[in-house]
Amino acid sequence: LHLSIRRQRQMCIRDSGDIGRLEANVASTDFNYRRNGKKIEITINLSEGPEYTLNELALDDNHVFTNAELLELIEIKPNKVHNKSQVSEDAQALQDLYSDNGYVDANVRPIVTLDYENHTTNITHQVSESDLKYVNNVTITGNVATKDQVTRRNILVVPGERFDGSLLRKSKNNLEQSRYFESIRPNVDSVPGNDRYVDVLMDVDEGDKGLFKFGAGVNSDTGVGGFGELRLNNFDISNPPTFTGGGQLFSAMANIGDYSTQYRVSFTDPEFMGYPISVGTEIYDDHFESRGGSTYVIDQQGARIRLGLSLIHI
């Protein structure tokens, strides 16, 4: 109970800071016991204080980017109500700009001063730019079953090129969308004895390799029947007997009923022979018997081939 009350008090003060109430505090907390101590009413008494607005906004010690370039990224402007969360987000946006342009160790620290008499604030974003960095090595760890090249094809950071924080974030997003991994932890380390380069580490936890589901039931179209489906998200046709780690997709499905049956087997290689070309095939066998006034049977067997070209990584 006391932990919950403490959290509620902290939330009240934090949220007040986002609407300019920088002097807000919890004046007291009242407890009213009822029904012989079996029920309690809790009243949190707040002192909001005056509303603060931003008076002056400044940047300090920035040389790589001009004031105009950095001010474009800042949302909170003079004469606006002070917002603590937005101030932190603005500082992070400035820091991301530096990181995206190779300044891995850049740091932006917002310094806020209060004018208690006029109820205004002054913000100075203190910039520490550090040095421009290039990528030395890209190392992948944790991919026990998944082949290294399958993981690496989703990573846009390239050794020898200038470090780009946006490409690191996109690489993490690509790995998450691949569905091969449960979690991805990117990290950037300095290179001993070389101040111009950094090593990029992608530490991953492999996720589920696929799924198998089945069931049975009664349907007005198919009658009594059942179904089963096997789907492997990290299949490797060239890696028996485990057939895992190649980043290919394999699925097999059977749907069997009194009047209808379906069989399908599908295979897709999203990067055929190392090229950004996806190649896939599907084999199917369908049988359907009509019910009602007219009587007919539909049988379909065949195969499909799919081709695709990946233009960009997003």
PDB file of C-alpha atoms in Angstrom:
ATOM      1  CA  LEU A   1       0.000   0.000   0.000  1.00  0.00           C
ATOM      2  CA  HIS A   2       2.744   2.443   0.914  1.00  0.00           C
ATOM      3  CA  LEU A   3       4.620   1.603  -2.306  1.00  0.00           C
ATOM      4  CA  SER A   4       1.476   2.314  -4.340  1.00  0.00           C
ATOM      5  CA  ILE A   5       0.906   5.645  -2.574  1.00  0.00           C
ATOM      6  CA  ARG A   6       4.529   6.659  -3.130  1.00  0.00           C
ATOM      7  CA  ARG A   7       4.173   5.870  -6.833  1.00  0.00           C
ATOM      8  CA  GLN A   8       0.959   7.893  -7.066  1.00  0.00           C
ATOM      9  CA  ARG A   9       2.678  10.859  -5.416  1.00  0.00           C
ATOM     10  CA  GLN A  10       5.590  10.655  -7.837  1.00  0.00           C
ATOM     11  CA  MET A  11       3.208  10.451 -10.806  1.00  0.00           C
ATOM     12  CA  CYS A  12       1.314  13.536  -9.628  1.00  0.00           C
ATOM     13  CA  ILE A  13       4.528  15.581  -9.362  1.00  0.00           C
ATOM     14  CA  ARG A  14       5.926  14.294 -12.664  1.00  0.00           C
ATOM     15  CA  ASP A  15       2.728  14.959 -14.625  1.00  0.00           C
ATOM     16  CA  SER A  16       2.497  18.444 -13.127  1.00  0.00           C
ATOM     17  CA  GLY A  17       5.953  19.188 -14.498  1.00  0.00           C
ATOM     18  CA  ASP A  18       4.685  18.476 -18.001  1.00  0.00           C
ATOM     19  CA  ILE A  19       2.111  21.273 -17.720  1.00  0.00           C
ATOM     20  CA  GLY A  20       4.423  23.908 -16.315  1.00  0.00           C
ATOM     21  CA  ARG A  21       3.777  23.281 -12.616  1.00  0.00           C
ATOM     22  CA  LEU A  22       7.434  22.952 -11.658  1.00  0.00           C
ATOM     23  CA  GLU A  23       6.875  23.720  -7.980  1.00  0.00           C
ATOM     24  CA  ALA A  24       4.119  21.163  -7.559  1.00  0.00           C
ATOM     25  CA  ASN A  25       4.393  18.914  -4.542  1.00  0.00           C
ATOM     26  CA  VAL A  26       2.324  16.630  -2.387  1.00  0.00           C
ATOM     27  CA  ALA A  27       1.461  18.667   0.684  1.00  0.00           C
ATOM     28  CA  SER A  28       0.066  15.770   2.679  1.00  0.00           C
ATOM     29  CA  THR A  29      -1.648  12.407   2.512  1.00  0.00           C
ATOM     30  CA  ASP A  30      -4.730  11.736   4.646  1.00  0.00           C
ATOM     31  CA  PHE A  31      -5.926   8.288   5.723  1.00  0.00           C
ATOM     32  CA  ASN A  32      -9.526   7.792   6.834  1.00  0.00           C
ATOM     33  CA  TYR A  33     -10.294   4.351   8.316  1.00  0.00           C
ATOM     34  CA  ARG A  34     -13.851   3.041   8.259  1.00  0.00           C
ATOM     35  CA  ARG A  35     -15.769  -0.068   9.242  1.00  0.00           C
ATOM     36  CA  ASN A  36     -13.482  -0.935  12.117  1.00  0.00           C
ATOM     37  CA  GLY A  37     -10.373  -0.631  10.007  1.00  0.00           C
ATOM     38  CA  LYS A  38     -11.665  -2.846   7.186  1.00  0.00           C
ATOM     39  CA  LYS A  39     -11.940   0.063   4.727  1.00  0.00           C
ATOM     40  CA  ILE A  40      -9.618   2.972   4.098  1.00  0.00           C
ATOM     41  CA  GLU A  41      -9.994   6.177   2.115  1.00  0.00           C
ATOM     42  CA  ILE A  42      -6.786   7.863   0.963  1.00  0.00           C
ATOM     43  CA  THR A  43      -6.697  11.549   0.035  1.00  0.00           C
ATOM     44  CA  ILE A  44      -3.577  12.987  -1.603  1.00  0.00           C
ATOM     45  CA  ASN A  45      -3.464  16.752  -1.142  1.00  0.00           C
ATOM     46  CA  LEU A  46      -1.555  18.582  -3.859  1.00  0.00           C
ATOM     47  CA  SER A  47       0.007  22.023  -4.013  1.00  0.00           C
ATOM     48  CA  GLU A  48       0.244  22.801  -7.736  1.00  0.00           C
ATOM     49  CA  GLY A  49       2.148  26.055  -7.596  1.00  0.00           C
ATOM     50  CA  PRO A  50       2.280  28.622 -10.443  1.00  0.00           C
ATOM     51  CA  GLU A  51       2.519  27.820 -14.128  1.00  0.00           C
ATOM     52  CA  TYR A  52       5.979  28.306 -15.672  1.00  0.00           C
ATOM     53  CA  THR A  53       6.612  29.304 -19.296  1.00  0.00           C
ATOM     54  CA  LEU A  54       9.838  29.189 -21.251  1.00  0.00           C
ATOM     55  CA  ASN A  55      11.613  32.533 -21.459  1.00  0.00           C
ATOM     56  CA  GLU A  56      14.953  31.849 -23.163  1.00  0.00           C
ATOM     57  CA  LEU A  57      16.272  28.892 -25.160  1.00  0.00           C
ATOM     58  CA  ALA A  58      19.998  28.580 -25.843  1.00  0.00           C
ATOM     59  CA  LEU A  59      22.622  26.156 -27.176  1.00  0.00           C
ATOM     60  CA  ASP A  60      26.162  25.909 -25.883  1.00  0.00           C
ATOM     61  CA  ASP A  61      29.397  24.441 -27.240  1.00  0.00           C
ATOM     62  CA  ASN A  62      27.997  23.199 -30.567  1.00  0.00           C
ATOM     63  CA  HIS A  63      30.398  23.464 -33.508  1.00  0.00           C
ATOM     64  CA  VAL A  64      29.450  20.692 -35.958  1.00  0.00           C
ATOM     65  CA  PHE A  65      25.887  21.937 -36.403  1.00  0.00           C
ATOM     66  CA  THR A  66      24.715  25.528 -36.394  1.00  0.00           C
ATOM     67  CA  ASN A  67      22.185  26.905 -33.934  1.00  0.00           C
ATOM     68  CA  ALA A  68      19.601  27.077 -36.727  1.00  0.00           C
ATOM     69  CA  GLU A  69      20.065  23.378 -37.590  1.00  0.00           C
ATOM     70  CA  LEU A  70      19.673  22.304 -33.976  1.00  0.00           C
ATOM     71  CA  LEU A  71      16.789  24.647 -33.156  1.00  0.00           C
ATOM     72  CA  GLU A  72      14.749  23.051 -35.962  1.00  0.00           C
ATOM     73  CA  LEU A  73      14.627  19.827 -33.926  1.00  0.00           C
ATOM     74  CA  ILE A  74      13.493  21.472 -30.695  1.00  0.00           C
ATOM     75  CA  GLU A  75       9.757  21.410 -30.080  1.00  0.00           C
ATOM     76  CA  ILE A  76       9.427  23.575 -26.992  1.00  0.00           C
ATOM     77  CA  LYS A  77       9.875  27.253 -27.907  1.00  0.00           C
ATOM     78  CA  PRO A  78       9.986  30.505 -25.893  1.00  0.00           C
ATOM     79  CA  ASN A  79       6.619  31.653 -24.507  1.00  0.00           C
ATOM     80  CA  LYS A  80       5.328  28.085 -24.436  1.00  0.00           C
ATOM     81  CA  VAL A  81       4.366  26.331 -21.207  1.00  0.00           C
ATOM     82  CA  HIS A  82       7.374  24.506 -19.814  1.00  0.00           C
ATOM     83  CA  ASN A  83       7.176  20.746 -20.377  1.00  0.00           C
ATOM     84  CA  LYS A  84       9.756  18.597 -18.593  1.00  0.00           C
ATOM     85  CA  SER A  85       9.185  15.517 -20.741  1.00  0.00           C
ATOM     86  CA  GLN A  86       9.439  17.522 -23.950  1.00  0.00           C
ATOM     87  CA  VAL A  87      12.711  19.106 -22.796  1.00  0.00           C
ATOM     88  CA  SER A  88      14.178  15.615 -22.369  1.00  0.00           C
ATOM     89  CA  GLU A  89      12.829  14.520 -25.762  1.00  0.00           C
ATOM     90  CA  ASP A  90      14.346  17.600 -27.413  1.00  0.00           C
ATOM     91  CA  ALA A  91      17.746  16.810 -25.911  1.00  0.00           C
ATOM     92  CA  GLN A  92      17.469  13.218 -27.154  1.00  0.00           C
ATOM     93  CA  ALA A  93      16.580  14.442 -30.662  1.00  0.00           C
ATOM     94  CA  LEU A  94      19.708  16.598 -30.727  1.00  0.00           C
ATOM     95  CA  GLN A  95      21.827  13.715 -29.475  1.00  0.00           C
ATOM     96  CA  ASP A  96      20.363  11.390 -32.145  1.00  0.00           C
ATOM     97  CA  LEU A  97      21.312  13.925 -34.835  1.00  0.00           C
ATOM     98  CA  TYR A  98      24.923  13.742 -33.718  1.00  0.00           C
ATOM     99  CA  SER A  99      24.837   9.948 -33.473  1.00  0.00           C
ATOM    100  CA  ASP A 100      23.298   9.641 -36.954  1.00  0.00           C
ATOM    101  CA  ASN A 101      26.236  11.624 -38.329  1.00  0.00           C
ATOM    102  CA  GLY A 102      29.015   9.621 -36.717  1.00  0.00           C
ATOM    103  CA  TYR A 103      29.387  11.345 -33.343  1.00  0.00           C
ATOM    104  CA  VAL A 104      28.725   8.251 -31.254  1.00  0.00           C
ATOM    105  CA  ASP A 105      29.850   9.698 -27.931  1.00  0.00           C
ATOM    106  CA  ALA A 106      28.038  13.030 -28.289  1.00  0.00           C
ATOM    107  CA  ASN A 107      25.959  14.041 -25.300  1.00  0.00           C
ATOM    108  CA  VAL A 108      23.328  16.753 -24.900  1.00  0.00           C
ATOM    109  CA  ARG A 109      22.399  17.821 -21.367  1.00  0.00           C
ATOM    110  CA  PRO A 110      19.544  20.297 -20.842  1.00  0.00           C
ATOM    111  CA  ILE A 111      20.234  22.778 -18.044  1.00  0.00           C
ATOM    112  CA  VAL A 112      17.068  24.395 -16.688  1.00  0.00           C
ATOM    113  CA  THR A 113      17.045  27.444 -14.430  1.00  0.00           C
ATOM    114  CA  LEU A 114      13.919  28.887 -12.815  1.00  0.00           C
ATOM    115  CA  ASP A 115      12.969  32.519 -12.324  1.00  0.00           C
ATOM    116  CA  TYR A 116      10.767  32.143  -9.250  1.00  0.00           C
ATOM    117  CA  GLU A 117       9.632  35.763  -9.333  1.00  0.00           C
ATOM    118  CA  ASN A 118       8.450  35.854 -12.966  1.00  0.00           C
ATOM    119  CA  HIS A 119       7.511  32.142 -13.148  1.00  0.00           C
ATOM    120  CA  THR A 120       9.644  31.545 -16.246  1.00  0.00           C
ATOM    121  CA  THR A 121      12.423  29.123 -17.153  1.00  0.00           C
ATOM    122  CA  ASN A 122      15.627  29.351 -19.156  1.00  0.00           C
ATOM    123  CA  ILE A 123      16.903  26.263 -20.979  1.00  0.00           C
ATOM    124  CA  THR A 124      20.452  25.766 -22.220  1.00  0.00           C
ATOM    125  CA  HIS A 125      21.212  22.570 -24.123  1.00  0.00           C
ATOM    126  CA  GLN A 126      24.832  21.863 -23.197  1.00  0.00           C
ATOM    127  CA  VAL A 127      26.425  19.967 -26.093  1.00  0.00           C
ATOM    128  CA  SER A 128      29.477  17.709 -25.839  1.00  0.00           C
ATOM    129  CA  GLU A 129      30.218  16.705 -29.435  1.00  0.00           C
ATOM    130  CA  SER A 130      33.207  14.371 -29.000  1.00  0.00           C
ATOM    131  CA  ASP A 131      34.898  12.957 -32.150  1.00  0.00           C
ATOM    132  CA  LEU A 132      33.684  11.567 -35.451  1.00  0.00           C
ATOM    133  CA  LYS A 133      33.747   7.752 -35.479  1.00  0.00           C
ATOM    134  CA  TYR A 134      33.922   5.043 -38.144  1.00  0.00           C
ATOM    135  CA  VAL A 135      32.839   1.399 -37.941  1.00  0.00           C
ATOM    136  CA  ASN A 136      35.610  -1.128 -37.329  1.00  0.00           C
ATOM    137  CA  ASN A 137      33.879  -4.510 -36.970  1.00  0.00           C
ATOM    138  CA  VAL A 138      30.273  -5.719 -36.816  1.00  0.00           C
ATOM    139  CA  THR A 139      29.989  -8.754 -34.544  1.00  0.00           C
ATOM    140  CA  ILE A 140      26.919 -10.935 -34.024  1.00  0.00           C
ATOM    141  CA  THR A 141      26.484 -13.084 -30.922  1.00  0.00           C
ATOM    142  CA  GLY A 142      23.694 -15.324 -29.659  1.00  0.00           C
ATOM    143  CA  ASN A 143      22.663 -16.743 -33.064  1.00  0.00           C
ATOM    144  CA  VAL A 144      23.193 -20.386 -32.197  1.00  0.00           C
ATOM    145  CA  ALA A 145      21.031 -21.894 -34.958  1.00  0.00           C
ATOM    146  CA  THR A 146      20.656 -18.989 -37.395  1.00  0.00           C
ATOM    147  CA  LYS A 147      23.473 -18.674 -39.901  1.00  0.00           C
ATOM    148  CA  ASP A 148      25.658 -15.604 -39.565  1.00  0.00           C
ATOM    149  CA  GLN A 149      24.974 -14.431 -43.120  1.00  0.00           C
ATOM    150  CA  VAL A 150      21.206 -14.635 -42.542  1.00  0.00           C
ATOM    151  CA  THR A 151      21.525 -12.279 -39.588  1.00  0.00           C
ATOM    152  CA  ARG A 152      24.088 -10.042 -41.291  1.00  0.00           C
ATOM    153  CA  ARG A 153      21.926  -9.393 -44.359  1.00  0.00           C
ATOM    154  CA  ASN A 154      19.519  -7.484 -42.105  1.00  0.00           C
ATOM    155  CA  ILE A 155      22.284  -5.260 -40.698  1.00  0.00           C
ATOM    156  CA  LEU A 156      22.864  -2.009 -42.573  1.00  0.00           C
ATOM    157  CA  VAL A 157      25.937  -0.864 -40.619  1.00  0.00           C
ATOM    158  CA  VAL A 158      29.023  -1.538 -42.756  1.00  0.00           C
ATOM    159  CA  PRO A 159      32.653  -1.789 -41.534  1.00  0.00           C
ATOM    160  CA  GLY A 160      34.831   1.038 -42.808  1.00  0.00           C
ATOM    161  CA  GLU A 161      31.981   3.505 -43.209  1.00  0.00           C
ATOM    162  CA  ARG A 162      31.107   6.413 -40.954  1.00  0.00           C
ATOM    163  CA  PHE A 163      28.978   5.354 -38.022  1.00  0.00           C
ATOM    164  CA  ASP A 164      25.278   6.100 -38.481  1.00  0.00           C
ATOM    165  CA  GLY A 165      22.964   5.695 -35.510  1.00  0.00           C
ATOM    166  CA  SER A 166      19.860   5.690 -37.731  1.00  0.00           C
ATOM    167  CA  LEU A 167      21.206   2.661 -39.641  1.00  0.00           C
ATOM    168  CA  LEU A 168      21.809   0.884 -36.347  1.00  0.00           C
ATOM    169  CA  ARG A 169      18.192   1.510 -35.320  1.00  0.00           C
ATOM    170  CA  LYS A 170      16.937   0.341 -38.737  1.00  0.00           C
ATOM    171  CA  SER A 171      19.108  -2.776 -38.449  1.00  0.00           C
ATOM    172  CA  LYS A 172      17.497  -3.601 -35.121  1.00  0.00           C
ATOM    173  CA  ASN A 173      14.079  -3.061 -36.701  1.00  0.00           C
ATOM    174  CA  ASN A 174      14.972  -5.356 -39.634  1.00  0.00           C
ATOM    175  CA  LEU A 175      16.042  -8.113 -37.246  1.00  0.00           C
ATOM    176  CA  GLU A 176      12.832  -7.751 -35.242  1.00  0.00           C
ATOM    177  CA  GLN A 177      10.717  -7.966 -38.397  1.00  0.00           C
ATOM    178  CA  SER A 178      12.584 -11.065 -39.580  1.00  0.00           C
ATOM    179  CA  ARG A 179      10.941 -12.989 -36.702  1.00  0.00           C
ATOM    180  CA  TYR A 180      14.063 -15.102 -36.221  1.00  0.00           C
ATOM    181  CA  PHE A 181      14.875 -13.506 -32.873  1.00  0.00           C
ATOM    182  CA  GLU A 182      13.037 -12.883 -29.633  1.00  0.00           C
ATOM    183  CA  SER A 183      15.153  -9.889 -28.618  1.00  0.00           C
ATOM    184  CA  ILE A 184      17.974  -7.805 -30.118  1.00  0.00           C
ATOM    185  CA  ARG A 185      20.465  -5.773 -28.098  1.00  0.00           C
ATOM    186  CA  PRO A 186      22.702  -3.493 -30.195  1.00  0.00           C
ATOM    187  CA  ASN A 187      25.776  -2.044 -28.547  1.00  0.00           C
ATOM    188  CA  VAL A 188      28.679   0.196 -29.568  1.00  0.00           C
ATOM    189  CA  ASP A 189      32.144  -0.261 -28.050  1.00  0.00           C
ATOM    190  CA  SER A 190      35.324   1.747 -28.444  1.00  0.00           C
ATOM    191  CA  VAL A 191      38.332   0.132 -30.135  1.00  0.00           C
ATOM    192  CA  PRO A 192      41.380  -0.008 -27.810  1.00  0.00           C
ATOM    193  CA  GLY A 193      44.228   2.070 -29.201  1.00  0.00           C
ATOM    194  CA  ASN A 194      42.165   3.568 -32.010  1.00  0.00           C
ATOM    195  CA  ASP A 195      40.062   6.626 -31.186  1.00  0.00           C
ATOM    196  CA  ARG A 196      38.604   6.934 -34.688  1.00  0.00           C
ATOM    197  CA  TYR A 197      36.776   3.583 -34.775  1.00  0.00           C
ATOM    198  CA  VAL A 198      34.066   1.731 -32.868  1.00  0.00           C
ATOM    199  CA  ASP A 199      32.927  -1.886 -32.880  1.00  0.00           C
ATOM    200  CA  VAL A 200      29.235  -2.658 -33.317  1.00  0.00           C
ATOM    201  CA  LEU A 201      27.829  -5.667 -31.469  1.00  0.00           C
ATOM    202  CA  MET A 202      24.462  -7.262 -32.164  1.00  0.00           C
ATOM    203  CA  ASP A 203      23.578  -9.620 -29.324  1.00  0.00           C
ATOM    204  CA  VAL A 204      20.433 -11.635 -30.111  1.00  0.00           C
ATOM    205  CA  ASP A 205      18.187 -14.205 -28.471  1.00  0.00           C
ATOM    206  CA  GLU A 206      16.720 -16.637 -30.944  1.00  0.00           C
ATOM    207  CA  GLY A 207      12.953 -16.975 -30.954  1.00  0.00           C
ATOM    208  CA  ASP A 208      10.554 -19.748 -31.870  1.00  0.00           C
ATOM    209  CA  LYS A 209      11.562 -21.564 -35.017  1.00  0.00           C
ATOM    210  CA  GLY A 210       7.957 -22.153 -36.037  1.00  0.00           C
ATOM    211  CA  LEU A 211       4.561 -23.405 -34.982  1.00  0.00           C
ATOM    212  CA  PHE A 212       2.325 -26.419 -35.283  1.00  0.00           C
ATOM    213  CA  LYS A 213      -1.407 -26.252 -34.800  1.00  0.00           C
ATOM    214  CA  PHE A 214      -4.287 -28.651 -35.335  1.00  0.00           C
ATOM    215  CA  GLY A 215      -7.951 -29.004 -34.543  1.00  0.00           C
ATOM    216  CA  ALA A 216     -11.234 -30.696 -35.387  1.00  0.00           C
ATOM    217  CA  GLY A 217     -14.863 -29.674 -35.703  1.00  0.00           C
ATOM    218  CA  VAL A 218     -18.131 -29.724 -37.584  1.00  0.00           C
ATOM    219  CA  ASN A 219     -18.764 -27.321 -40.470  1.00  0.00           C
ATOM    220  CA  SER A 220     -21.830 -26.915 -42.697  1.00  0.00           C
ATOM    221  CA  ASP A 221     -19.598 -26.818 -45.806  1.00  0.00           C
ATOM    222  CA  THR A 222     -17.052 -29.519 -45.040  1.00  0.00           C
ATOM    223  CA  GLY A 223     -18.926 -31.721 -42.571  1.00  0.00           C
ATOM    224  CA  VAL A 224     -16.933 -33.437 -39.826  1.00  0.00           C
ATOM    225  CA  GLY A 225     -13.244 -32.763 -40.275  1.00  0.00           C
ATOM    226  CA  GLY A 226      -9.957 -31.588 -38.932  1.00  0.00           C
ATOM    227  CA  PHE A 227      -6.972 -29.505 -39.879  1.00  0.00           C
ATOM    228  CA  GLY A 228      -3.281 -29.309 -39.178  1.00  0.00           C
ATOM    229  CA  GLU A 229      -0.590 -26.786 -40.080  1.00  0.00           C
ATOM    230  CA  LEU A 230       3.180 -26.736 -39.683  1.00  0.00           C
ATOM    231  CA  ARG A 231       5.067 -23.469 -40.219  1.00  0.00           C
ATOM    232  CA  LEU A 232       8.845 -23.055 -39.917  1.00  0.00           C
ATOM    233  CA  ASN A 233      10.078 -19.456 -39.955  1.00  0.00           C
ATOM    234  CA  ASN A 234      13.822 -20.195 -39.968  1.00  0.00           C
ATOM    235  CA  PHE A 235      13.963 -23.180 -42.296  1.00  0.00           C
ATOM    236  CA  ASP A 236      17.094 -24.352 -44.141  1.00  0.00           C
ATOM    237  CA  ILE A 237      16.540 -26.878 -46.887  1.00  0.00           C
ATOM    238  CA  SER A 238      20.291 -27.521 -47.128  1.00  0.00           C
ATOM    239  CA  ASN A 239      20.810 -28.286 -43.437  1.00  0.00           C
ATOM    240  CA  PRO A 240      19.495 -31.771 -42.602  1.00  0.00           C
ATOM    241  CA  PRO A 241      18.502 -33.198 -40.206  1.00  0.00           C
ATOM    242  CA  THR A 242      17.576 -30.047 -38.237  1.00  0.00           C
ATOM    243  CA  PHE A 243      16.634 -27.977 -41.312  1.00  0.00           C
ATOM    244  CA  THR A 244      17.047 -24.734 -39.340  1.00  0.00           C
ATOM    245  CA  GLY A 245      19.064 -21.538 -39.558  1.00  0.00           C
ATOM    246  CA  GLY A 246      18.713 -20.527 -43.218  1.00  0.00           C
ATOM    247  CA  GLY A 247      16.031 -17.876 -42.859  1.00  0.00           C
ATOM    248  CA  GLN A 248      13.735 -19.653 -45.321  1.00  0.00           C
ATOM    249  CA  LEU A 249       9.996 -20.175 -44.849  1.00  0.00           C
ATOM    250  CA  PHE A 250       8.342 -23.578 -45.046  1.00  0.00           C
ATOM    251  CA  SER A 251       4.730 -24.481 -44.391  1.00  0.00           C
ATOM    252  CA  ALA A 252       2.554 -27.558 -44.834  1.00  0.00           C
ATOM    253  CA  MET A 253      -1.213 -27.564 -44.335  1.00  0.00           C
ATOM    254  CA  ALA A 254      -3.943 -30.194 -44.453  1.00  0.00           C
ATOM    255  CA  ASN A 255      -7.675 -29.513 -44.087  1.00  0.00           C
ATOM    256  CA  ILE A 256      -9.750 -32.703 -44.239  1.00  0.00           C
ATOM    257  CA  GLY A 257     -13.540 -32.938 -44.150  1.00  0.00           C
ATOM    258  CA  ASP A 258     -16.396 -35.137 -45.378  1.00  0.00           C
ATOM    259  CA  TYR A 259     -16.987 -32.959 -48.447  1.00  0.00           C
ATOM    260  CA  SER A 260     -13.808 -30.930 -48.817  1.00  0.00           C
ATOM    261  CA  THR A 261     -10.076 -31.541 -48.535  1.00  0.00           C
ATOM    262  CA  GLN A 262      -7.125 -29.196 -48.985  1.00  0.00           C
ATOM    263  CA  TYR A 263      -3.407 -29.960 -49.030  1.00  0.00           C
ATOM    264  CA  ARG A 264      -0.715 -27.299 -49.426  1.00  0.00           C
ATOM    265  CA  VAL A 265       3.065 -27.224 -49.190  1.00  0.00           C
ATOM    266  CA  SER A 266       4.906 -23.913 -49.531  1.00  0.00           C
ATOM    267  CA  PHE A 267       8.579 -22.890 -49.556  1.00  0.00           C
ATOM    268  CA  THR A 268      10.138 -19.412 -49.814  1.00  0.00           C
ATOM    269  CA  ASP A 269      13.747 -18.267 -49.850  1.00  0.00           C
ATOM    270  CA  PRO A 270      13.717 -14.494 -49.154  1.00  0.00           C
ATOM    271  CA  GLU A 271      17.295 -14.026 -50.434  1.00  0.00           C
ATOM    272  CA  PHE A 272      18.046 -16.535 -53.167  1.00  0.00           C
ATOM    273  CA  MET A 273      21.758 -17.420 -53.459  1.00  0.00           C
ATOM    274  CA  GLY A 274      22.727 -14.275 -51.562  1.00  0.00           C
ATOM    275  CA  TYR A 275      20.891 -11.890 -53.888  1.00  0.00           C
ATOM    276  CA  PRO A 276      17.975  -9.617 -52.800  1.00  0.00           C
ATOM    277  CA  ILE A 277      15.571 -11.804 -54.795  1.00  0.00           C
ATOM    278  CA  SER A 278      12.913 -13.919 -53.119  1.00  0.00           C
ATOM    279  CA  VAL A 279      11.948 -17.202 -54.751  1.00  0.00           C
ATOM    280  CA  GLY A 280       9.021 -19.277 -53.629  1.00  0.00           C
ATOM    281  CA  THR A 281       6.847 -22.180 -54.700  1.00  0.00           C
ATOM    282  CA  GLU A 282       3.558 -23.703 -53.556  1.00  0.00           C
ATOM    283  CA  ILE A 283       2.066 -27.106 -54.392  1.00  0.00           C
ATOM    284  CA  TYR A 284      -1.638 -27.659 -53.754  1.00  0.00           C
ATOM    285  CA  ASP A 285      -4.327 -30.323 -54.065  1.00  0.00           C
ATOM    286  CA  ASP A 286      -7.972 -29.268 -53.490  1.00  0.00           C
ATOM    287  CA  HIS A 287     -11.124 -31.375 -53.578  1.00  0.00           C
ATOM    288  CA  PHE A 288     -14.682 -30.042 -53.106  1.00  0.00           C
ATOM    289  CA  GLU A 289     -18.062 -31.787 -53.377  1.00  0.00           C
ATOM    290  CA  SER A 290     -21.188 -29.654 -53.722  1.00  0.00           C
ATOM    291  CA  ARG A 291     -24.202 -29.999 -51.456  1.00  0.00           C
ATOM    292  CA  GLY A 292     -27.758 -28.971 -52.273  1.00  0.00           C
ATOM    293  CA  GLY A 293     -29.740 -28.911 -55.513  1.00  0.00           C
ATOM    294  CA  SER A 294     -26.932 -29.414 -58.018  1.00  0.00           C
ATOM    295  CA  THR A 295     -24.251 -32.065 -57.741  1.00  0.00           C
ATOM    296  CA  TYR A 296     -20.700 -31.475 -58.879  1.00  0.00           C
ATOM    297  CA  VAL A 297     -17.139 -32.106 -57.814  1.00  0.00           C
ATOM    298  CA  ILE A 298     -14.178 -29.739 -58.120  1.00  0.00           C
ATOM    299  CA  ASP A 299     -10.646 -31.136 -58.126  1.00  0.00           C
ATOM    300  CA  GLN A 300      -7.663 -28.824 -58.456  1.00  0.00           C
ATOM    301  CA  GLN A 301      -4.019 -29.767 -58.397  1.00  0.00           C
ATOM    302  CA  GLY A 302      -1.122 -27.560 -59.350  1.00  0.00           C
ATOM    303  CA  ALA A 303       1.841 -25.462 -58.382  1.00  0.00           C
ATOM    304  CA  ARG A 304       2.742 -21.769 -58.224  1.00  0.00           C
ATOM    305  CA  ILE A 305       6.084 -20.018 -58.457  1.00  0.00           C
ATOM    306  CA  ARG A 306       6.706 -16.617 -56.839  1.00  0.00           C
ATOM    307  CA  LEU A 307       9.493 -14.141 -57.553  1.00  0.00           C
ATOM    308  CA  GLY A 308      10.194 -10.891 -55.757  1.00  0.00           C
ATOM    309  CA  LEU A 309      12.852  -8.185 -55.622  1.00  0.00           C
ATOM    310  CA  SER A 310      13.833  -6.334 -52.458  1.00  0.00           C
ATOM    311  CA  LEU A 311      14.567  -2.730 -53.390  1.00  0.00           C
ATOM    312  CA  ILE A 312      15.413  -1.234 -49.981  1.00  0.00           C
ATOM    313  CA  HIS A 313      15.683  -2.149 -46.302  1.00  0.00           C
ATOM    314  CA  ILE A 314      13.418  -0.112 -44.056  1.00  0.00           C
TER     315      ILE A 314
END
